[in-house]
Tab-separated table of C-alpha atoms and ligand atoms in Angstrom:
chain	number	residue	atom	x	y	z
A	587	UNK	CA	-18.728	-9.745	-5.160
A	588	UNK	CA	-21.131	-10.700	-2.051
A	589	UNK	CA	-19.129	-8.693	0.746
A	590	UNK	CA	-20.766	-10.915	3.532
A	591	UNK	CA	-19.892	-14.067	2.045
A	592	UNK	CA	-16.437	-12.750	1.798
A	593	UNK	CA	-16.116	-12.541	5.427
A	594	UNK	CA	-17.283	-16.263	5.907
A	595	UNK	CA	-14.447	-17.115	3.602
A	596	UNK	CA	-12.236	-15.099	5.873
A	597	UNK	CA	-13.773	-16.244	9.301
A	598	UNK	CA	-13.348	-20.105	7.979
A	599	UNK	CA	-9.448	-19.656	6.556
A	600	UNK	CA	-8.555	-17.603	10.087
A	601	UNK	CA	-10.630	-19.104	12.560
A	602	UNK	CA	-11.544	-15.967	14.325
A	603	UNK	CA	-14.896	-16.889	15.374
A	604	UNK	CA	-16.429	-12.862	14.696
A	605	UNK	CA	-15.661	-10.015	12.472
A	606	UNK	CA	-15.947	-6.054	13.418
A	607	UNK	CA	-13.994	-3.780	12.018
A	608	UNK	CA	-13.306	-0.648	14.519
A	609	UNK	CA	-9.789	0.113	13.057
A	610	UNK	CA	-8.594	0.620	9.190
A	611	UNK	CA	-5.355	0.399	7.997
A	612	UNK	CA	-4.479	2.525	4.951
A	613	UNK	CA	-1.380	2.202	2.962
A	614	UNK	CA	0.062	5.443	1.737
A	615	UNK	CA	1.210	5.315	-2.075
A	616	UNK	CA	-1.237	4.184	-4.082
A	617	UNK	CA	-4.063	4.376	-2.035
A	618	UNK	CA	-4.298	7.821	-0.312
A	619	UNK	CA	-1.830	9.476	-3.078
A	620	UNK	CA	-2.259	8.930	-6.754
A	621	UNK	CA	1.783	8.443	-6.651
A	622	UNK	CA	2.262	5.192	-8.349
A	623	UNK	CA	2.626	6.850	-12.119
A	624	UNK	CA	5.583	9.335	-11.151
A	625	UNK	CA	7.247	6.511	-9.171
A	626	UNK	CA	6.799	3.881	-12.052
A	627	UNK	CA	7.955	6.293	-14.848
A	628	UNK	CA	11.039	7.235	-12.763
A	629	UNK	CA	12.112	4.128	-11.964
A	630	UNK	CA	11.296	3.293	-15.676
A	631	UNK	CA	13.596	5.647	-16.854
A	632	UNK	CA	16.032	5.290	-14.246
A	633	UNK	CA	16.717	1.376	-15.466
A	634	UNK	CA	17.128	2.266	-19.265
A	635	UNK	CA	19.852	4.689	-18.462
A	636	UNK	CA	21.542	1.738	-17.906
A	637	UNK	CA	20.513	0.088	-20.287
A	638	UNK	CA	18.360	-2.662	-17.878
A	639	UNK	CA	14.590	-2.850	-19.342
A	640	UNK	CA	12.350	-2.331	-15.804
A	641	UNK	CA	8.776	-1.717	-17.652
A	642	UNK	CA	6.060	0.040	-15.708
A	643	UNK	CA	4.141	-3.297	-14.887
A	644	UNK	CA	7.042	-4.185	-12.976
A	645	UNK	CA	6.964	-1.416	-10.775
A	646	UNK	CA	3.886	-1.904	-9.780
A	647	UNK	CA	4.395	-5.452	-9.330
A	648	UNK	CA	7.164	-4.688	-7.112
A	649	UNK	CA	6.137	-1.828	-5.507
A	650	UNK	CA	7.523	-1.629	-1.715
A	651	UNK	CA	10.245	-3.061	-2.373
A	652	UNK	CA	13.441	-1.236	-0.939
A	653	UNK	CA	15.402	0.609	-3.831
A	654	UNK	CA	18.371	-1.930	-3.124
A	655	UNK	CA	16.072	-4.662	-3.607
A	656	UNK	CA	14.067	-3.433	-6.604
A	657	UNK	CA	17.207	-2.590	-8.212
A	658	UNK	CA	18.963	-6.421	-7.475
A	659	UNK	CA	15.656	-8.206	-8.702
A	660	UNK	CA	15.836	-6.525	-12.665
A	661	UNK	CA	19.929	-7.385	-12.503
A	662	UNK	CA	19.349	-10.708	-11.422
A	663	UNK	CA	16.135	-11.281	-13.983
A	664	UNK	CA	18.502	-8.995	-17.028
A	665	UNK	CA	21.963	-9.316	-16.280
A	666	UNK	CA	21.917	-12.488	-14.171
A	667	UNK	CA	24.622	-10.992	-11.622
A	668	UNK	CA	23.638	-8.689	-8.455
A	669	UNK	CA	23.975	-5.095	-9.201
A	670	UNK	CA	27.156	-3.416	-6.748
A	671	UNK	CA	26.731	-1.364	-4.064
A	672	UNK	CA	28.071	2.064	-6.048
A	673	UNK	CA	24.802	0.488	-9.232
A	674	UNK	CA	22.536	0.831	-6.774
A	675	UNK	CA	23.422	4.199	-4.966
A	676	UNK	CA	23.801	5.566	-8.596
A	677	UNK	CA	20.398	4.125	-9.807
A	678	UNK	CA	18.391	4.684	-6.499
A	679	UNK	CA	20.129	8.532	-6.898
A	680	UNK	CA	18.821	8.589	-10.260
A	681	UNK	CA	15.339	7.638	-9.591
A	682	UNK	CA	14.993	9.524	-6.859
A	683	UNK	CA	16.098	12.895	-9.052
A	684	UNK	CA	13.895	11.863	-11.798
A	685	UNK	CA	10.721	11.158	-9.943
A	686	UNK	CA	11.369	14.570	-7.792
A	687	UNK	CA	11.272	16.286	-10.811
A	688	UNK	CA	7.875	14.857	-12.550
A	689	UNK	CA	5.464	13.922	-9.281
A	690	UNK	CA	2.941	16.161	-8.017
A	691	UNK	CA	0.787	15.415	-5.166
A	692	UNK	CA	-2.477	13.952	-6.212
A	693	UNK	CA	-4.904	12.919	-3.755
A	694	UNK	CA	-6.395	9.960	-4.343
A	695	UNK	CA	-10.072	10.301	-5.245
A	696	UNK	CA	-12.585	9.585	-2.560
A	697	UNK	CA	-9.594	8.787	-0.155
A	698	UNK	CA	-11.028	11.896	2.029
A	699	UNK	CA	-14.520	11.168	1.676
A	700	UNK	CA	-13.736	7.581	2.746
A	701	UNK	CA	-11.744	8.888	5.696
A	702	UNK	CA	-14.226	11.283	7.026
A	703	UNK	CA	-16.751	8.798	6.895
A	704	UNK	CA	-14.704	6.240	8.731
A	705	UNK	CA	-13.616	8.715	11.637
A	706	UNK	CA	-17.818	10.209	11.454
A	707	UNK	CA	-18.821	6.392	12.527
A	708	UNK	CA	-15.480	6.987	15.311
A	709	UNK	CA	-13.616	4.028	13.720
A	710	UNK	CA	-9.807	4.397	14.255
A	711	UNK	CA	-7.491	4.996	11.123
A	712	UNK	CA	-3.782	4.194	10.969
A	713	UNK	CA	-1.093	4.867	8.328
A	714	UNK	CA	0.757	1.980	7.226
A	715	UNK	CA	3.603	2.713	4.764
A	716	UNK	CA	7.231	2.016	3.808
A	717	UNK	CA	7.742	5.309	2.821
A	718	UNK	CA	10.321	6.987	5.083
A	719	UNK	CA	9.201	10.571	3.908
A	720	UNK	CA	10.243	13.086	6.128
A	721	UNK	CA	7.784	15.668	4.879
A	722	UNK	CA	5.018	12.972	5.041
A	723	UNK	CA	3.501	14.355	8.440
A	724	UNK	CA	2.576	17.544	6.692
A	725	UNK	CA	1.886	16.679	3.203
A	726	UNK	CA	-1.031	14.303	4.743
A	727	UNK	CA	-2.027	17.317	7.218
A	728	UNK	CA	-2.870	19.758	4.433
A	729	UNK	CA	-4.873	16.759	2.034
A	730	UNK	CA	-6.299	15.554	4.999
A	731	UNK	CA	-6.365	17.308	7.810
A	732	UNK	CA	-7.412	16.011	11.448
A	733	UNK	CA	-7.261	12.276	10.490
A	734	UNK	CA	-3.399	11.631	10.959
A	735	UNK	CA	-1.117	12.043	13.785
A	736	UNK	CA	1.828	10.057	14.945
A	737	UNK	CA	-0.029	7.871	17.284
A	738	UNK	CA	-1.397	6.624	14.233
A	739	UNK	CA	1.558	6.445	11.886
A	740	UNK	CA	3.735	3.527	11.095
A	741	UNK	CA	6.250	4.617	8.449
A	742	UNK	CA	9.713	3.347	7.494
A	743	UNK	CA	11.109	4.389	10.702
A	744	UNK	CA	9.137	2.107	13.192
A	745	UNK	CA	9.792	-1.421	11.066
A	746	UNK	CA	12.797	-3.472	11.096
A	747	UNK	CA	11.042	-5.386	8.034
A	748	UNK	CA	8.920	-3.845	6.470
A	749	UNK	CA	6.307	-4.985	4.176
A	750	UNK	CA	5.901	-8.091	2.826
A	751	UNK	CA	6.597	-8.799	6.459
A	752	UNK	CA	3.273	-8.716	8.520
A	753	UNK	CA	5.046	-6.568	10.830
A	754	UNK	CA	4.016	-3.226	10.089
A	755	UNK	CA	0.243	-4.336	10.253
A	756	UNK	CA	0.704	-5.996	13.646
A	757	UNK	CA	2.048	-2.732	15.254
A	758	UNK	CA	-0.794	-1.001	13.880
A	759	UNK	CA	-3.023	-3.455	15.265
A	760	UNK	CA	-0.823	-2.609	18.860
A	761	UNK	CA	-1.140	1.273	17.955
A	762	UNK	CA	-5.087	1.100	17.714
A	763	UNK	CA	-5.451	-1.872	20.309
A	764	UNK	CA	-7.237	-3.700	18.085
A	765	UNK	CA	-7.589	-7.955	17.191
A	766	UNK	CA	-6.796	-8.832	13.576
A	767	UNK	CA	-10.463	-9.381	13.219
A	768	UNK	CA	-11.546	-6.318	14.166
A	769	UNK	CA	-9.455	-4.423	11.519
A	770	UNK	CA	-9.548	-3.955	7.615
A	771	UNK	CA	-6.623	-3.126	5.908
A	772	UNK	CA	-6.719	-1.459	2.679
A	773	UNK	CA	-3.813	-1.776	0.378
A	774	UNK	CA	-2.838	-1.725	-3.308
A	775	UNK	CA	-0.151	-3.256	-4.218
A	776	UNK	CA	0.791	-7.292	-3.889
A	777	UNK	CA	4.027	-7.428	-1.278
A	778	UNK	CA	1.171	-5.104	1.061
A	779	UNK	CA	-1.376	-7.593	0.422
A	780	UNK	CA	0.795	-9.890	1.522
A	781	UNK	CA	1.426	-8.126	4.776
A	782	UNK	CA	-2.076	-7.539	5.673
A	783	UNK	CA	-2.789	-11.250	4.870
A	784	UNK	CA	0.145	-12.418	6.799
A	785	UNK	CA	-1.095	-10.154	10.114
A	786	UNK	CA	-4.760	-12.542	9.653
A	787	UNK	CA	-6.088	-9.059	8.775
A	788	UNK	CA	-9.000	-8.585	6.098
A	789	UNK	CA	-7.295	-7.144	3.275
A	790	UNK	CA	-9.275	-5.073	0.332
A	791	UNK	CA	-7.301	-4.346	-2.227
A	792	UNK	CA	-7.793	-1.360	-4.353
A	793	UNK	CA	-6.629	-1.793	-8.385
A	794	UNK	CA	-5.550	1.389	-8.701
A	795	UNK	CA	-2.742	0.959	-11.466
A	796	UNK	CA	-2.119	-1.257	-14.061
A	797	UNK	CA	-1.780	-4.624	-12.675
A	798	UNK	CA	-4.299	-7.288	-13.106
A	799	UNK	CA	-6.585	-8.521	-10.306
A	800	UNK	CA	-5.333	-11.772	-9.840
A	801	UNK	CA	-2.100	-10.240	-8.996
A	802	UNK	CA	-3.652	-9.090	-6.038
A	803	UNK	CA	-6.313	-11.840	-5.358
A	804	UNK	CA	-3.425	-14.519	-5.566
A	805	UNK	CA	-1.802	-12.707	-2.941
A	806	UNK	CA	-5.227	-13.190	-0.469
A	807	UNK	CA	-6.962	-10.261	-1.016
A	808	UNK	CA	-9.863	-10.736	0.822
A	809	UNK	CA	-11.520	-8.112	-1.660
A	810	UNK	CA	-10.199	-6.398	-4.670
A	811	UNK	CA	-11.891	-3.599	-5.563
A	812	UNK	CA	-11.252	-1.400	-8.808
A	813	UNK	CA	-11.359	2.101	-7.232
A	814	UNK	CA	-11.472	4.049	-3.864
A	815	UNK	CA	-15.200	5.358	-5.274
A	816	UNK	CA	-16.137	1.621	-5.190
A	817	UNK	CA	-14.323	1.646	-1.372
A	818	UNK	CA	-16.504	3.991	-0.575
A	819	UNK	CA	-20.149	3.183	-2.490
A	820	UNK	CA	-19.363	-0.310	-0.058
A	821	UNK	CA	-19.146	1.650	3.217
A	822	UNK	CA	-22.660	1.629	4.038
A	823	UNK	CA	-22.366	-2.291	4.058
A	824	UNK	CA	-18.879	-2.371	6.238
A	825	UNK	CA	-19.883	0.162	8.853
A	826	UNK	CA	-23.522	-2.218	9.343
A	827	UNK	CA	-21.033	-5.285	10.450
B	963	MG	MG1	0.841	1.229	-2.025
């Protein structure tokens, strides 16, 4: 992968006539947090008590999704009828216990390095998740502390879509008054891709779980990278642009 010639590709299918990144956009799950196993073996194990097979690929292929949705998509694909209102309160409830009971909070490696180098070089960093954690504030104080505050939050609670919706990349865009090309989103899963491609934002994605690359390259990853080490081995190149 030639980084540079990556951006021509990018500059030619946008039209933005320049690229220089002074903001990054992290997604949460998956990219700062190691979280993706607990939530896939939950939801995993959540579906077979019900007898609906959800393997862990599809989790991950569907990841940030809402619950109603993800839960609605395996019916349709299984049982070929919309799960009810009282399936999906009772599934979702399920899931939620199960992965509760099995996650731990894993930091994702290199995340911090990454970050400390970014905010060294006095690029701005935003949050972008759908998680609507209400412990989230302090849970990414204590792994990484000084990098996150509100002002540079969008969670759950600030969208009306959500992702795959470019919405929550264009109010981070507004939060760190920033152009699309002058931002880099870094995301992991394919409905974020999505989002960052949809907001005419240069999107790396990191392969952190189990799906293939394409899944994320057919999406419009601008990049997809296999690790945050390899994120942050390419630094040196992104903070010369
Ligand atoms: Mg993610």
């Amino acid at each position: 992968m030639d980084f540079r010639q990556e951006i021509d590709v990018y500059l030619k299918k946008t039209g933005f006539g320049s690229f220089s990144p002074k903001a990054f956009l992290f997604d949460m799950d998956g990219v700062l947090y190691d979280s993706m196993p607990f939530h896939a073996k939950a939801w995993t194990e959540a579906f077979s008590h019900v007898g609906v097979l959800f393997d862990e690929y599809s989790v991950y292929k569907n990841e940030g999704r809402t619950g109603k949705t993800t839960v609605n998509e395996a019916f349709t694909a299984q049982l070929h009828r919309e799960a009810t209102d009282d399936e999906i309160q009772r599934i979702y409830a399920d899931k939620a216990a199960i992965f509760m009971s099995i996650s731990k909070t894993n930091p994702m490696p290199f995340a911090k390095e990454v970050l400390t180098a970014l905010q060294a070089a006095g690029k701005k960093i935003v949050l972008v998740t759908g998680s609507g954690q209400k412990s989230l504030i302090s849970k990414l104080n204590e792994t990484y502390p000084t990098i996150f505050s509100p002002e540079n939050m969008v969670t759950s609670f600030d969208v009306k879509y959500g992702k795959p919706n470019p919405e929550p990349y264009l109010m981070a865009l507004q939060k760190a008054g920033v152009q699309p090309n002058e931002a880099i989103v870094i995301e992991n899963a394919p409905l974020g891709v999505q989002a960052g491609v949809g907001a005419g934002i240069f999107t790396i994605a990191l392969n952190t779980g189990i799906l293939r690359d394409e899944d994320l390259a057919n999406e419009g990853a601008n990049v997809v990278l296999p690790s945050m080490k390899d994120l942050y081995n390419l630094l040196p190149t992104i903070l010369e642009l």
